[in-house]
Short mmCIF file of C-alpha atoms in Angstrom, two decimals:
data_model
loop_
_atom_site.label_atom_id
_atom_site.label_comp_id
_atom_site.label_asym_id
_atom_site.label_seq_id
_atom_site.Cartn_x
_atom_site.Cartn_y
_atom_site.Cartn_z
CA MET F 1 5.92 -52.35 16.38
CA GLY F 2 6.77 -54.00 19.63
CA PRO F 3 7.70 -51.93 22.55
CA GLU F 4 10.99 -54.12 21.80
CA TRP F 5 11.84 -52.80 19.15
CA VAL F 6 10.75 -48.85 20.17
CA ALA F 7 13.22 -49.44 23.23
CA ILE F 8 16.12 -49.92 20.43
CA ILE F 9 14.93 -48.18 18.02
CA ALA F 10 14.86 -44.79 20.94
CA LEU F 11 18.15 -45.17 22.18
CA VAL F 12 19.98 -45.88 19.13
CA ALA F 13 18.66 -42.49 18.02
CA LEU F 14 19.56 -40.89 21.43
CA PHE F 15 23.14 -42.28 21.03
CA VAL F 16 23.06 -40.78 17.94
CA VAL F 17 21.62 -37.43 18.83
CA GLY F 18 23.74 -36.88 21.83
CA THR F 19 27.02 -37.17 19.41
CA VAL F 20 26.35 -35.26 16.84
CA LEU F 21 24.65 -32.45 19.71
CA PRO F 22 26.60 -30.45 22.64
CA ILE F 23 24.12 -32.11 24.66
CA ASN F 24 24.38 -34.16 27.70
CA MET F 25 23.25 -37.27 26.43
CA GLY F 26 21.65 -37.67 30.12
CA ALA F 27 19.08 -35.13 29.21
CA LEU F 28 17.94 -36.91 26.48
CA ALA F 29 18.07 -40.01 28.12
CA TYR F 30 15.40 -38.78 30.47
CA VAL F 31 12.91 -37.48 27.13
CA ALA F 32 13.44 -40.95 25.65
CA ALA F 33 12.66 -42.40 28.60
CA TRP F 34 9.88 -40.52 29.40
CA LEU F 35 8.73 -41.18 26.29
CA VAL F 36 8.47 -44.93 25.79
CA GLY F 37 7.65 -45.40 28.89
CA MET F 38 4.01 -43.49 28.82
CA TYR F 39 3.35 -44.01 25.19
CA SER F 40 5.18 -47.71 24.51
CA LEU F 41 5.19 -49.31 27.64
CA GLY F 42 2.16 -47.39 29.11
CA LEU F 43 4.23 -46.67 32.56
CA ASP F 44 3.28 -43.58 34.51
CA GLU F 45 5.95 -41.30 35.89
CA LYS F 46 7.00 -42.24 39.17
CA GLU F 47 7.00 -45.99 37.50
CA ILE F 48 9.56 -44.76 35.04
CA LEU F 49 11.56 -42.44 37.95
CA ALA F 50 11.78 -46.16 39.77
CA GLY F 51 14.54 -47.30 37.60
CA VAL F 52 16.99 -44.32 38.59
CA SER F 53 19.92 -45.63 40.16
CA ALA F 54 20.34 -43.64 43.06
CA ASP F 55 22.85 -45.52 44.48
CA LEU F 56 24.82 -44.67 41.86
CA VAL F 57 23.63 -41.12 41.48
CA LEU F 58 24.60 -41.16 45.30
CA THR F 59 28.23 -42.93 44.76
CA LEU F 60 29.02 -40.23 42.07
CA ILE F 61 27.89 -37.24 44.55
CA GLY F 62 29.76 -38.69 48.07
CA VAL F 63 33.01 -40.41 45.79
CA THR F 64 33.65 -36.31 44.14
CA TYR F 65 32.37 -34.18 47.50
CA LEU F 66 34.82 -35.98 49.11
CA PHE F 67 38.14 -35.73 47.13
CA ALA F 68 36.98 -32.00 46.27
CA ILE F 69 37.80 -31.21 49.36
CA ALA F 70 40.74 -33.64 49.68
CA ARG F 71 42.09 -31.26 46.53
CA ASN F 72 41.56 -28.10 48.49
CA ASN F 73 43.57 -28.62 51.30
CA GLY F 74 46.43 -30.45 49.09
CA THR F 75 45.59 -34.66 50.77
CA VAL F 76 45.37 -35.38 47.20
CA ASP F 77 49.00 -33.90 46.24
CA VAL F 78 50.24 -36.33 50.14
CA ILE F 79 48.77 -39.47 48.68
CA VAL F 80 50.47 -38.72 45.21
CA ARG F 81 54.03 -37.60 46.24
CA SER F 82 53.54 -40.59 48.70
CA ALA F 83 52.94 -43.35 46.41
CA VAL F 84 55.01 -42.06 43.80
CA ARG F 85 58.55 -41.93 46.28
CA SER F 86 57.26 -46.17 46.34
CA VAL F 87 57.96 -47.10 42.36
CA GLY F 88 61.28 -44.76 42.95
CA GLY F 89 60.09 -42.33 40.79
CA ARG F 90 59.79 -44.04 37.43
CA VAL F 91 56.42 -42.81 35.85
CA ALA F 92 55.58 -46.12 33.10
CA LEU F 93 55.21 -47.78 36.53
CA ILE F 94 52.45 -45.46 38.43
CA PRO F 95 49.14 -47.25 36.05
CA TRP F 96 50.50 -50.46 36.78
CA VAL F 97 50.22 -50.16 40.34
CA MET F 98 47.01 -48.45 39.44
CA PHE F 99 45.86 -51.78 37.88
CA ALA F 100 47.03 -54.00 40.28
CA VAL F 101 45.68 -52.15 43.14
CA THR F 102 42.43 -51.68 41.60
CA ALA F 103 42.31 -55.69 40.42
CA LEU F 104 43.55 -56.34 43.75
CA LEU F 105 40.21 -54.74 45.72
CA THR F 106 37.80 -56.64 43.17
CA SER F 107 39.10 -60.37 43.18
CA ILE F 108 38.90 -60.16 47.11
CA GLY F 109 35.83 -59.13 47.13
CA ALA F 110 35.53 -55.12 46.57
CA ALA F 111 32.05 -53.82 44.50
CA SER F 112 33.63 -52.70 41.34
CA PRO F 113 32.31 -49.20 41.56
CA ALA F 114 34.26 -49.45 45.21
CA ALA F 115 36.84 -49.66 44.22
CA CYS F 116 36.89 -47.54 40.87
CA ALA F 117 35.75 -45.11 43.39
CA ILE F 118 38.62 -44.96 45.83
CA ILE F 119 41.64 -45.75 43.68
CA GLY F 120 39.84 -43.43 40.51
CA PRO F 121 40.82 -39.86 41.44
CA ILE F 122 44.32 -40.79 42.92
CA ALA F 123 45.16 -42.34 39.58
CA LEU F 124 44.10 -39.46 37.84
CA GLY F 125 45.69 -37.38 39.99
CA PHE F 126 48.98 -38.01 39.59
CA ALA F 127 47.72 -38.11 35.59
CA GLY F 128 47.17 -34.69 36.17
CA ARG F 129 50.71 -34.13 37.96
CA TYR F 130 52.64 -36.01 35.63
CA LYS F 131 52.03 -35.61 32.01
CA ILE F 132 50.07 -39.26 32.23
CA ASN F 133 47.28 -40.17 28.89
CA PRO F 134 44.37 -39.12 31.74
CA LEU F 135 42.02 -41.96 29.69
CA MET F 136 44.57 -44.31 29.19
CA MET F 137 45.05 -43.67 33.75
CA GLY F 138 41.11 -43.54 33.69
CA MET F 139 40.78 -46.49 31.41
CA PHE F 140 43.69 -48.53 33.32
CA VAL F 141 41.80 -48.56 36.78
CA VAL F 142 37.81 -49.83 35.27
CA HIS F 143 40.28 -52.28 33.29
CA GLY F 144 42.22 -53.10 36.78
CA ALA F 145 39.01 -53.48 38.65
CA GLN F 146 37.17 -55.34 35.65
CA GLY F 147 40.25 -57.77 35.77
CA GLY F 148 39.93 -59.30 39.02
CA GLY F 149 36.29 -58.11 38.68
CA PHE F 150 35.66 -63.10 38.48
CA SER F 151 37.74 -64.17 41.21
CA PRO F 152 35.97 -66.84 42.59
CA ILE F 153 35.31 -64.28 46.07
CA SER F 154 34.41 -61.71 44.15
CA ILE F 155 31.03 -60.61 43.29
CA TYR F 156 30.89 -60.58 39.74
CA GLY F 157 32.68 -64.25 40.38
CA THR F 158 30.30 -65.46 42.85
CA ILE F 159 27.00 -64.71 40.60
CA THR F 160 28.26 -65.87 37.62
CA ASN F 161 29.28 -69.60 38.60
CA SER F 162 26.08 -69.72 41.31
CA VAL F 163 24.15 -68.43 37.75
CA MET F 164 25.63 -71.86 36.38
CA GLU F 165 24.81 -74.08 39.08
CA ASP F 166 21.17 -72.87 38.89
CA ALA F 167 20.93 -73.20 34.66
CA GLY F 168 22.49 -77.08 35.72
CA LEU F 169 26.03 -75.91 33.63
CA PRO F 170 30.04 -77.42 34.40
CA THR F 171 31.32 -74.47 36.72
CA SER F 172 34.98 -73.62 36.36
CA GLU F 173 35.91 -70.96 38.29
CA LEU F 174 39.45 -70.72 37.24
CA THR F 175 38.30 -70.69 33.66
CA VAL F 176 36.09 -67.89 34.44
CA PHE F 177 38.59 -65.97 36.02
CA LEU F 178 41.53 -66.00 34.19
CA SER F 179 39.92 -65.10 30.76
CA SER F 180 39.25 -61.57 32.49
CA LEU F 181 41.90 -61.29 34.06
CA VAL F 182 44.05 -62.24 30.61
CA VAL F 183 41.67 -60.06 28.43
CA ASN F 184 41.40 -56.80 30.98
CA THR F 185 44.90 -56.59 31.17
CA ILE F 186 45.72 -57.54 26.96
CA MET F 187 43.67 -54.08 26.95
CA ALA F 188 45.47 -52.22 29.89
CA ALA F 189 48.91 -52.80 27.80
CA ILE F 190 47.31 -52.35 24.25
CA LEU F 191 46.70 -48.90 25.85
CA PHE F 192 49.95 -48.31 27.04
CA VAL F 193 51.93 -48.96 23.97
CA LEU F 194 48.88 -46.54 21.87
CA LEU F 195 48.63 -43.76 24.13
CA GLY F 196 52.64 -42.57 25.65
CA GLY F 197 53.21 -45.52 27.89
CA ARG F 198 56.89 -45.85 26.16
CA GLU F 199 57.59 -42.26 26.26
CA LEU F 200 56.68 -42.56 30.08
CA MET F 201 59.91 -44.99 30.56
CA SER F 202 62.03 -42.90 29.90
CA ARG F 203 60.75 -40.38 32.74
CA ARG F 204 61.56 -40.53 36.45
CA ILE F 205 60.53 -37.71 38.78
CA ASP F 206 63.95 -35.77 39.63
CA ALA F 207 65.21 -34.32 43.19
CA SER F 208 65.03 -30.63 41.98
CA GLU F 209 61.01 -31.56 41.67
CA GLU F 210 60.58 -33.49 44.67
CA GLU F 211 61.84 -30.26 46.39
CA HIS F 212 58.93 -28.37 44.71
CA LEU F 213 56.29 -30.41 45.49
CA THR F 214 57.07 -30.45 49.56
CA GLU F 215 57.05 -26.57 48.88
CA ASP F 216 53.40 -26.80 46.98
CA LEU F 217 52.33 -29.34 50.24
CA HIS F 218 53.31 -26.74 52.89
CA ARG F 219 51.00 -23.39 50.36
CA GLY F 220 48.00 -25.94 50.26
CA GLY F 221 48.97 -28.70 47.05
CA ALA F 222 49.64 -26.09 44.28
CA SER F 223 49.64 -28.72 41.20
CA VAL F 224 53.80 -29.47 39.77
CA PRO F 225 54.48 -29.48 36.22
CA ALA F 226 55.92 -33.12 35.03
CA ARG F 227 59.32 -32.38 34.52
CA GLY F 228 61.74 -34.13 31.99
CA THR F 229 63.50 -37.41 31.00
CA GLY F 230 66.61 -38.92 32.39
CA ALA F 231 66.32 -37.58 36.10
CA THR F 232 67.91 -39.53 38.70
CA ALA F 233 65.42 -41.12 40.80
CA LEU F 234 63.47 -40.49 44.38
CA THR F 235 65.12 -41.44 47.29
CA GLY F 236 62.78 -41.40 49.92
CA THR F 237 64.87 -39.74 52.16
CA GLN F 238 63.13 -36.06 51.86
CA ALA F 239 60.91 -34.80 55.01
CA LEU F 240 57.28 -34.70 54.15
CA GLY F 241 55.24 -32.30 55.44
CA VAL F 242 51.73 -32.75 56.45
CA ARG F 243 48.96 -31.04 58.34
CA ARG F 244 46.56 -31.50 60.62
CA ASP F 245 44.07 -31.70 58.29
CA GLN F 246 45.13 -33.48 55.51
CA VAL F 247 45.75 -35.79 58.11
CA LEU F 248 42.13 -36.24 59.29
CA THR F 249 41.48 -35.90 55.31
CA LEU F 250 43.98 -39.66 55.00
CA VAL F 251 41.92 -40.58 57.90
CA ALA F 252 38.70 -40.00 56.67
CA PHE F 253 39.75 -42.12 53.53
CA ALA F 254 41.17 -44.76 54.75
CA ALA F 255 37.23 -44.93 57.25
CA VAL F 256 35.83 -45.24 53.74
CA ALA F 257 38.16 -48.04 52.37
CA LEU F 258 37.30 -50.10 55.51
CA ILE F 259 33.97 -48.99 55.79
CA ALA F 260 32.66 -49.56 51.99
CA LEU F 261 34.93 -52.21 51.72
CA ILE F 262 35.26 -55.03 54.38
CA PHE F 263 31.51 -53.96 55.87
CA ASP F 264 30.11 -53.50 52.98
CA LYS F 265 28.40 -50.47 53.17
CA ASN F 266 27.01 -48.29 50.64
CA ILE F 267 30.74 -46.04 48.73
CA GLY F 268 28.26 -43.18 48.62
CA PHE F 269 27.02 -42.87 51.94
CA VAL F 270 30.03 -43.56 53.68
CA ALA F 271 32.13 -40.86 51.47
CA ILE F 272 29.25 -38.24 51.57
CA THR F 273 29.25 -38.64 56.15
CA ALA F 274 33.06 -38.60 55.98
CA ALA F 275 33.00 -35.26 52.66
CA VAL F 276 30.30 -33.79 56.12
CA VAL F 277 32.73 -34.34 58.67
CA LEU F 278 35.75 -32.53 56.91
CA ALA F 279 33.48 -29.67 55.46
CA MET F 280 32.10 -29.07 59.25
CA LEU F 281 36.00 -29.32 60.93
CA SER F 282 36.62 -26.34 58.33
CA PRO F 283 33.70 -24.49 56.89
CA HIS F 284 34.73 -22.00 55.57
CA GLU F 285 38.29 -23.45 53.90
CA HIS F 286 35.26 -25.93 52.03
CA LYS F 287 32.06 -23.84 51.78
CA ASP F 288 32.84 -23.85 47.75
CA ALA F 289 33.15 -27.75 47.59
CA VAL F 290 29.98 -28.54 47.29
CA LYS F 291 30.15 -26.60 43.65
CA GLN F 292 33.13 -29.34 42.18
CA ILE F 293 30.32 -31.88 42.72
CA ALA F 294 30.79 -33.40 39.11
CA TRP F 295 27.40 -32.31 37.86
CA PRO F 296 27.09 -32.85 34.44
CA THR F 297 28.09 -37.05 35.26
CA VAL F 298 25.06 -36.58 37.24
CA LEU F 299 22.85 -36.28 35.05
CA LEU F 300 24.75 -37.76 32.67
CA VAL F 301 24.36 -41.56 34.71
CA ALA F 302 21.06 -40.45 36.63
CA GLY F 303 19.14 -39.89 32.81
CA VAL F 304 20.73 -43.17 30.87
CA SER F 305 20.21 -45.57 33.83
CA THR F 306 16.76 -44.19 33.47
CA TYR F 307 16.63 -44.93 30.44
CA ALA F 308 18.36 -48.25 31.00
CA ALA F 309 15.46 -49.66 33.17
CA ILE F 310 12.95 -48.73 30.72
CA LEU F 311 14.74 -50.50 28.12
CA THR F 312 15.16 -54.17 30.16
CA ALA F 313 10.97 -53.07 30.43
CA SER F 314 10.86 -53.23 27.06
CA GLY F 315 12.73 -57.00 26.67
CA SER F 316 14.58 -55.70 24.62
CA PRO F 317 17.71 -57.66 26.04
CA GLU F 318 15.39 -61.08 26.05
CA PHE F 319 13.99 -60.56 22.54
CA VAL F 320 17.25 -60.43 20.72
CA GLY F 321 18.94 -63.51 23.61
CA THR F 322 15.94 -65.10 21.96
CA TRP F 323 16.01 -64.27 18.60
CA ALA F 324 19.86 -64.96 18.73
CA ALA F 325 19.46 -68.46 20.22
CA GLY F 326 17.45 -69.23 17.45
CA PHE F 327 20.21 -69.17 15.30
CA SER F 328 20.96 -72.66 13.21
CA VAL F 329 24.98 -71.75 13.57
CA VAL F 330 25.78 -72.32 17.10
CA ALA F 331 28.88 -70.25 16.84
CA LEU F 332 26.85 -67.32 15.14
CA GLY F 333 24.19 -67.63 17.84
CA ALA F 334 26.60 -67.09 20.30
CA LEU F 335 28.74 -63.67 18.58
CA VAL F 336 25.00 -62.20 19.09
CA LEU F 337 24.81 -63.12 22.35
CA CYS F 338 27.95 -61.64 23.64
CA TYR F 339 27.72 -58.27 21.52
CA VAL F 340 23.83 -58.12 23.71
CA GLY F 341 25.96 -58.27 26.41
CA GLY F 342 27.45 -55.89 25.47
CA VAL F 343 25.81 -53.08 24.05
CA VAL F 344 23.60 -53.73 26.82
CA SER F 345 25.64 -53.56 29.64
CA ALA F 346 27.04 -49.72 28.44
CA PHE F 347 24.36 -48.81 29.02
CA ALA F 348 22.75 -50.93 32.25
CA SER F 349 24.19 -52.60 35.40
CA SER F 350 26.40 -55.51 34.46
CA THR F 351 25.99 -57.01 37.61
CA ALA F 352 22.34 -57.34 36.99
CA LEU F 353 22.54 -58.39 33.83
CA LEU F 354 24.49 -61.63 33.91
CA PRO F 355 21.57 -63.41 35.93
CA ILE F 356 19.49 -62.50 32.94
CA ILE F 357 21.85 -63.04 29.97
CA ILE F 358 23.57 -66.95 31.34
CA PRO F 359 20.55 -68.63 31.23
CA ILE F 360 19.77 -67.15 27.71
CA ALA F 361 22.90 -68.59 26.81
CA VAL F 362 21.68 -72.47 28.05
CA PRO F 363 20.82 -73.62 24.26
CA LEU F 364 24.02 -72.80 22.54
CA ILE F 365 25.37 -75.55 24.99
CA SER F 366 23.68 -77.96 25.46
CA GLU F 367 22.57 -78.33 21.96
CA GLY F 368 25.42 -76.70 20.30
CA GLY F 369 28.61 -78.62 22.25
CA ILE F 370 29.90 -75.59 22.59
CA ASN F 371 32.06 -75.83 26.13
CA ALA F 372 30.29 -73.93 29.28
CA ALA F 373 33.03 -72.36 30.90
CA LEU F 374 34.75 -70.79 27.52
CA PHE F 375 31.33 -69.78 26.59
CA VAL F 376 29.90 -68.30 29.74
CA ALA F 377 33.11 -66.52 30.22
CA ALA F 378 33.41 -65.26 26.90
CA LEU F 379 29.90 -63.67 27.67
CA ALA F 380 31.01 -62.42 31.04
CA VAL F 381 34.43 -60.57 29.65
CA SER F 382 32.14 -59.24 27.01
CA SER F 383 29.73 -57.71 29.46
CA THR F 384 31.78 -56.54 31.91
CA ILE F 385 34.99 -55.26 29.19
CA VAL F 386 32.45 -52.53 28.19
CA ASP F 387 32.24 -50.35 31.40
CA VAL F 388 34.91 -48.13 30.72
CA SER F 389 31.27 -45.92 28.98
CA PRO F 390 30.80 -43.07 30.24
CA PHE F 391 27.41 -44.21 30.75
CA SER F 392 28.40 -47.00 33.33
CA THR F 393 28.97 -46.62 36.47
CA ASN F 394 33.25 -47.34 36.86
CA GLY F 395 33.40 -45.28 33.34
CA ALA F 396 31.39 -42.44 34.86
CA LEU F 397 33.99 -42.08 37.82
CA MET F 398 36.21 -41.95 35.62
CA LEU F 399 34.86 -38.85 34.20
CA ALA F 400 33.90 -36.75 37.30
CA ASN F 401 36.95 -37.51 38.38
CA LYS F 402 38.84 -36.40 35.37
CA PRO F 403 41.97 -33.26 35.90
CA ASP F 404 42.22 -30.13 35.90
CA THR F 405 44.51 -30.27 32.36
CA ILE F 406 41.85 -31.18 30.64
CA THR F 407 38.42 -29.92 29.73
CA GLU F 408 35.23 -32.30 30.12
CA PRO F 409 34.21 -32.07 26.76
CA VAL F 410 37.21 -33.35 25.36
CA TYR F 411 37.55 -36.42 28.15
CA TYR F 412 34.25 -36.88 28.05
CA GLN F 413 34.55 -37.63 23.86
CA GLN F 414 38.00 -39.29 24.37
CA ILE F 415 36.16 -41.85 27.19
CA LEU F 416 33.00 -42.24 24.55
CA THR F 417 35.20 -43.00 21.96
CA TYR F 418 37.18 -45.83 23.69
CA SER F 419 33.63 -47.51 24.71
CA VAL F 420 32.37 -47.37 21.36
CA ILE F 421 35.70 -48.84 20.15
CA VAL F 422 35.36 -51.53 22.68
CA VAL F 423 32.03 -52.00 22.44
CA LEU F 424 31.96 -52.52 18.64
CA VAL F 425 35.30 -54.76 18.36
CA GLY F 426 35.44 -56.39 22.15
CA PRO F 427 32.78 -58.95 21.90
CA LEU F 428 34.22 -60.07 18.64
CA LEU F 429 37.61 -60.52 19.36
CA VAL F 430 36.35 -62.00 23.37
CA TRP F 431 34.20 -64.42 21.03
CA ALA F 432 37.08 -65.43 18.68
CA ALA F 433 39.09 -65.99 21.58
CA LEU F 434 36.84 -68.05 23.53
CA VAL F 435 34.16 -69.84 21.73
CA LEU F 436 35.68 -70.56 18.47
CA PRO F 437 38.37 -72.57 19.99
CA SER F 438 36.01 -74.67 21.71
CA TRP F 439 32.92 -75.11 18.90
#
């Protein structure tokens, strides 16, 4: 049995065990990476550990540390209240605002993980305060990031279009961009309907809640429960008290966004630097903030990213992709490639996968008469909508910043269940919508 099959079987095994038993899948992934790496690929421990995504681990630590400080001093409450006032207290608009803002950030060039790291904790803060389904809110952020992620000036879009040019394929930047935007908007709309969005349409934040929230902000930001339906909308005329430490934290947020998005600096380094500066300014208040870092999620992502590198080193993605390209029925081979992109990307980097999987599709495009732009769009969307997975950067960020209103095992199970559904059904629907009509 070749190493590519060993790696695939081990992946299935760790996924089954991690789903059935209450064991952190990151720990299981480390074990699988060690065994497969040493005894199937002949790698030593240093080579195995070279696959750890230090960038992703630092991002999780830095972002959750910064937002732990922001929660402690009530700054998150300030952000939440200001945003609610901006939509006139209409709770149903809040998820769509988060979707649109994240999509805008990625469409103008922000890395998808950076956009999710900035918007995700704020969005989930809304979910906890106003009793919005946290799964819906978190996935709105991820789908928003992916929806805007293939604009001609975005990272995904630039990679995809350049790979198509290098492979000699005709490009259509607008087709790829709009395909991703439409599919992710549809996914968000489905989540909105199924996870309580219609009930949110009748809810507005009333004036009495605003008064309670103002009192809580002065006391340091205690959480406020969502209130009833049909109330008077916020007028936006009442004063909002903001303390000095909250102002400094807001400045830190703005600096993190500016430095990470405009100057293209690592979001993990920037966030943890901001957190350390704030902690130094109020050391006693924030001495326990480091305990609130999402350590189980860090273990999960570090372990899975290590195994994803082993999976790539074994040649499993290329093996399955080459096998799919050999199908006599071209459309069926295209479907298999969409699933390869979806499954692999659920555990690995979408950015790293796109330059690999698109060239594999060239024989199907050149010999099978499939429209190049639509097929590449299908591969691109199939490989990125699965970033809702808790093993990917974006999904892990949503897991790491869960609201206090839900326990971590429950929230993890919800995200895992949704990501499995997306992996199983998403590539098929994308293929049916984009590839079949052009075949």
